[in-house]
Coordinates of C-alpha atoms and ligand atoms in Angstrom, one line a residue:
M1 CA 4.6 -25.8 -16.4
N2 CA 1.8 -23.9 -16.8
T3 CA -0.8 -26.1 -15.3
G4 CA -3.7 -23.4 -16.8
H5 CA -5.8 -23.8 -13.5
E6 CA -7.0 -20.8 -11.6
P7 CA -5.7 -20.4 -7.9
S8 CA -7.7 -21.8 -5.3
E9 CA -8.3 -19.5 -2.5
D10 CA -8.3 -22.5 0.2
S11 CA -4.9 -23.7 -0.8
Y12 CA -3.1 -20.3 -0.7
R13 CA -0.2 -20.8 1.5
I14 CA 3.2 -19.8 1.9
K15 CA 5.1 -22.0 4.1
I16 CA 8.7 -20.8 5.5
T17 CA 10.7 -23.6 5.6
K18 CA 13.8 -23.8 8.6
N19 CA 16.7 -22.3 7.0
G20 CA 15.3 -22.8 3.7
P21 CA 13.1 -21.3 0.9
Y22 CA 9.6 -20.4 0.8
V23 CA 7.1 -22.9 -0.2
V24 CA 3.9 -21.3 -1.9
S25 CA 1.0 -23.9 -2.6
G26 CA -2.3 -22.9 -4.2
G27 CA -1.1 -22.0 -7.7
L28 CA -0.5 -18.3 -7.2
P29 CA 0.7 -16.5 -10.2
L30 CA 4.5 -15.3 -9.9
A31 CA 5.2 -12.0 -11.9
E32 CA 8.1 -9.3 -11.3
Q33 CA 6.6 -6.1 -10.3
I34 CA 8.9 -3.2 -11.3
I35 CA 8.9 0.0 -9.4
C36 CA 8.3 2.9 -11.8
Q37 CA 9.2 6.5 -11.6
D38 CA 7.5 10.0 -12.0
A39 CA 9.4 13.1 -14.4
E40 CA 10.9 13.8 -11.4
G41 CA 12.6 11.2 -10.4
H42 CA 10.2 9.8 -7.5
C43 CA 9.2 6.2 -6.8
H44 CA 5.5 6.2 -8.6
G45 CA 3.4 3.4 -10.1
W46 CA 4.5 0.0 -10.9
R47 CA 4.4 -2.2 -14.3
Q48 CA 4.5 -5.8 -14.6
G49 CA 7.2 -7.5 -15.9
K50 CA 8.3 -11.3 -16.8
V51 CA 5.6 -13.9 -15.8
F52 CA 6.7 -17.0 -14.4
E53 CA 4.9 -20.2 -15.7
V54 CA 4.5 -22.2 -12.3
P55 CA 2.8 -25.6 -11.1
E56 CA 0.9 -25.7 -8.0
T57 CA 3.4 -25.5 -5.5
Y58 CA 6.5 -24.1 -6.1
T59 CA 9.8 -23.0 -3.9
L60 CA 11.4 -19.6 -3.9
C61 CA 14.8 -18.7 -2.7
R62 CA 15.0 -17.1 0.5
C63 CA 18.8 -16.8 0.7
G64 CA 19.6 -14.8 -2.2
K65 CA 22.3 -17.7 -3.3
S66 CA 20.3 -19.7 -5.9
K67 CA 21.7 -20.0 -9.2
N68 CA 18.3 -20.5 -10.4
K69 CA 16.4 -17.4 -9.0
P70 CA 13.7 -16.9 -8.3
F71 CA 13.6 -20.7 -7.4
C72 CA 15.6 -22.4 -4.8
D73 CA 18.3 -24.9 -5.8
G74 CA 19.3 -26.2 -2.6
S75 CA 22.3 -23.4 -1.9
H76 CA 20.9 -22.6 1.4
Y77 CA 21.9 -26.0 2.4
R78 CA 25.6 -25.6 1.1
S79 CA 25.9 -22.0 2.1
G80 CA 24.7 -22.7 5.8
F81 CA 22.2 -20.0 5.4
D82 CA 20.8 -18.7 8.9
G83 CA 17.1 -18.0 8.4
T84 CA 16.0 -17.8 12.0
E85 CA 12.9 -16.0 11.9
T86 CA 13.5 -13.0 14.4
A87 CA 10.1 -10.5 13.7
S88 CA 7.4 -9.7 16.3
R89 CA 4.4 -12.1 15.7
A90 CA 2.4 -9.3 17.4
S91 CA -0.3 -7.5 15.0
F92 CA 0.2 -4.6 13.0
S93 CA -2.5 -2.8 15.0
T94 CA -0.7 -3.8 18.1
Q95 CA 2.8 -2.2 17.2
S96 CA 1.9 0.8 15.0
V97 CA 2.3 4.5 15.7
E98 CA -0.2 6.6 14.5
V99 CA 0.1 10.3 13.0
V100 CA -3.4 11.8 13.2
G101 CA -4.4 14.7 9.9
P102 CA -7.3 16.5 9.7
D103 CA -8.8 13.7 7.0
L104 CA -6.7 11.0 7.3
T105 CA -4.8 9.0 10.1
L106 CA -1.5 7.2 9.1
S107 CA -0.8 3.9 11.2
E108 CA 3.0 2.3 10.3
V109 CA 5.6 0.4 11.6
P110 CA 8.6 1.8 10.6
I111 CA 10.2 -2.0 11.0
L112 CA 8.4 -3.3 7.8
C113 CA 10.0 -0.7 5.3
A114 CA 11.1 -1.9 2.0
E115 CA 13.0 0.8 1.0
A116 CA 10.5 1.2 -2.0
R117 CA 10.4 4.9 -1.3
F118 CA 6.8 5.7 -2.9
C119 CA 6.1 7.6 0.3
Q120 CA 8.9 10.4 -0.6
R121 CA 7.3 12.0 -3.3
A122 CA 5.3 15.5 -3.1
G123 CA 6.5 16.1 0.7
D124 CA 6.6 12.6 1.6
T125 CA 3.2 10.5 3.3
W126 CA 3.5 11.7 6.4
H127 CA 3.5 15.5 5.9
L128 CA 0.4 15.2 3.5
V129 CA -1.5 13.3 5.9
K130 CA -1.0 16.6 8.1
K131 CA -2.8 18.7 5.5
S132 CA -5.1 15.9 4.3
D133 CA -8.0 18.6 4.4
D134 CA -6.5 19.7 0.9
Q135 CA -7.8 17.7 -1.3
E136 CA -5.0 17.2 -3.7
C137 CA -2.7 16.3 -0.4
R138 CA -5.5 13.9 0.3
K139 CA -5.2 12.1 -2.8
I140 CA -1.5 11.7 -3.1
A141 CA -1.0 10.6 0.2
I142 CA -3.6 7.6 -0.4
E143 CA -1.8 7.2 -3.8
E144 CA 1.7 7.1 -1.8
A145 CA 0.5 4.7 1.3
S146 CA -1.5 2.5 -1.6
E147 CA 1.9 1.9 -3.8
C148 CA 3.9 0.8 -0.6
P149 CA 4.4 -3.0 -1.1
S150 CA 5.4 -3.9 2.3
G151 CA 2.0 -2.8 4.3
R152 CA 4.5 -0.4 6.5
I153 CA 1.9 2.2 6.1
V154 CA -1.9 2.1 6.5
L155 CA -3.9 4.9 6.1
K156 CA -7.7 5.5 7.4
D157 CA -10.4 7.8 6.6
K158 CA -11.9 10.4 9.3
D159 CA -14.7 7.6 10.2
G160 CA -12.0 5.3 11.0
N161 CA -12.3 3.2 7.3
V162 CA -9.4 1.8 6.0
I163 CA -7.8 2.4 2.9
E164 CA -6.2 -0.3 1.2
P165 CA -5.6 -1.2 -2.2
E166 CA -7.5 -4.1 -4.1
L167 CA -4.9 -6.7 -4.6
T168 CA -5.4 -9.9 -6.4
P169 CA -3.8 -12.9 -4.2
S170 CA -0.2 -13.0 -6.3
I171 CA 3.2 -13.4 -5.7
G172 CA 5.5 -10.3 -7.2
L173 CA 9.5 -10.5 -7.2
I174 CA 10.0 -6.3 -7.0
E175 CA 12.7 -5.1 -9.3
D176 CA 13.8 -2.0 -7.9
V177 CA 15.1 -0.5 -11.4
P178 CA 15.6 2.8 -10.2
A179 CA 18.0 1.8 -7.5
G180 CA 19.7 -0.5 -9.8
F181 CA 18.9 -3.6 -7.4
S182 CA 16.0 -6.0 -6.7
G183 CA 13.6 -6.0 -4.1
P184 CA 12.0 -8.7 -1.5
I185 CA 8.8 -10.7 -2.6
W186 CA 5.6 -9.1 -2.2
V187 CA 2.8 -11.3 -1.2
R188 CA -0.5 -9.7 -2.3
G189 CA -4.0 -10.4 -1.5
G190 CA -3.9 -11.4 1.9
I191 CA -2.2 -15.0 1.6
P192 CA -1.6 -16.9 4.7
I193 CA 2.1 -17.1 5.7
E194 CA 3.2 -20.1 8.1
S195 CA 6.6 -19.7 10.1
S196 CA 9.0 -22.4 10.1
D197 CA 7.7 -23.5 13.6
G198 CA 4.2 -23.6 12.4
F199 CA 2.9 -19.9 13.5
D200 CA 0.2 -18.4 11.3
Y201 CA 1.3 -14.7 10.7
E202 CA -1.1 -12.1 10.8
R203 CA -3.0 -12.2 7.4
R204 CA -2.5 -9.0 5.8
N205 CA -3.5 -7.7 2.2
R206 CA 0.1 -6.7 1.5
V207 CA 3.4 -7.7 3.1
T208 CA 7.2 -8.2 1.8
L209 CA 9.2 -11.1 2.4
C210 CA 13.0 -11.0 2.4
R211 CA 14.8 -13.1 -0.5
C212 CA 18.3 -11.3 -0.5
G213 CA 19.2 -13.7 2.8
H214 CA 20.2 -10.2 4.8
S215 CA 17.2 -8.7 6.4
S216 CA 17.3 -8.7 10.2
N217 CA 13.6 -9.0 10.6
M218 CA 13.1 -12.2 8.8
P219 CA 10.6 -13.5 7.2
F220 CA 10.2 -9.8 6.1
C221 CA 12.1 -7.4 4.1
D222 CA 14.0 -4.5 6.2
G223 CA 15.5 -2.9 3.0
S224 CA 19.2 -5.0 3.6
H225 CA 18.7 -6.0 -0.6
L226 CA 20.0 -1.9 -1.2
E227 CA 22.8 -2.3 1.1
F228 CA 23.7 -5.4 0.3
K229 CA 23.3 -4.9 -3.8
F230 CA 20.9 -7.7 -4.3
R231 CA 20.2 -8.7 -7.8
S232 CA 18.2 -11.8 -8.9
S233 CA 20.0 -11.9 -11.9
E234 CA 23.3 -12.8 -10.3
Ligands
FES1 S1 16.7 -20.5 -0.5 FE1 17.3 -22.3 -1.5 S2 18.6 -21.7 -2.7 FE2 17.9 -19.6 -1.5

């Protein structure tokens, strides 16, 4: 159903249910987001795929077993899904480690990696940051960090200003076409996420939530969808 309404910022929310789906409220747009590649086969850029018509509130499968993906069909209950949230509740800045380059500083929390591989182009983001007094290296490092869906990597300029992409509040369903599998749920634009026991995770511009049911860092993606060959079409 297409309600035709604009999303209302005050009601944006993702509520994680105990051993069950994500309840998305606020009329947030939902669409596939597809990983693109450059001529050398490195992940670079995104394109939008299928756009889903959604009501004000909808439930997205978290266990990976729904026959009506991306939506929950109750399979989590029948399969006995264990969705225990094990991720740290500390802030990104508390958990992160830094690589300091001449013109950029990279902060990262490796366990948040969604294996989207945008950081691997041109020698990888870490090496580019170390050479960030070179304008081309600086530019590519920023592109790579900005294309990362998970927020594992955050760059700052030498004045300490955080460099973040502008993301409209929306929900992406990542399709990793280069790898041949489906990826996590990409939560974009600072949408609040509430745990099953009522804790508000740090509100961030971008995070990725597990939808294959296998992350060891729930609710966040840890890249397990590749190991478990998750496909949203199955
Ligand atoms: S969470 Fe309900 S079917 Fe997957």
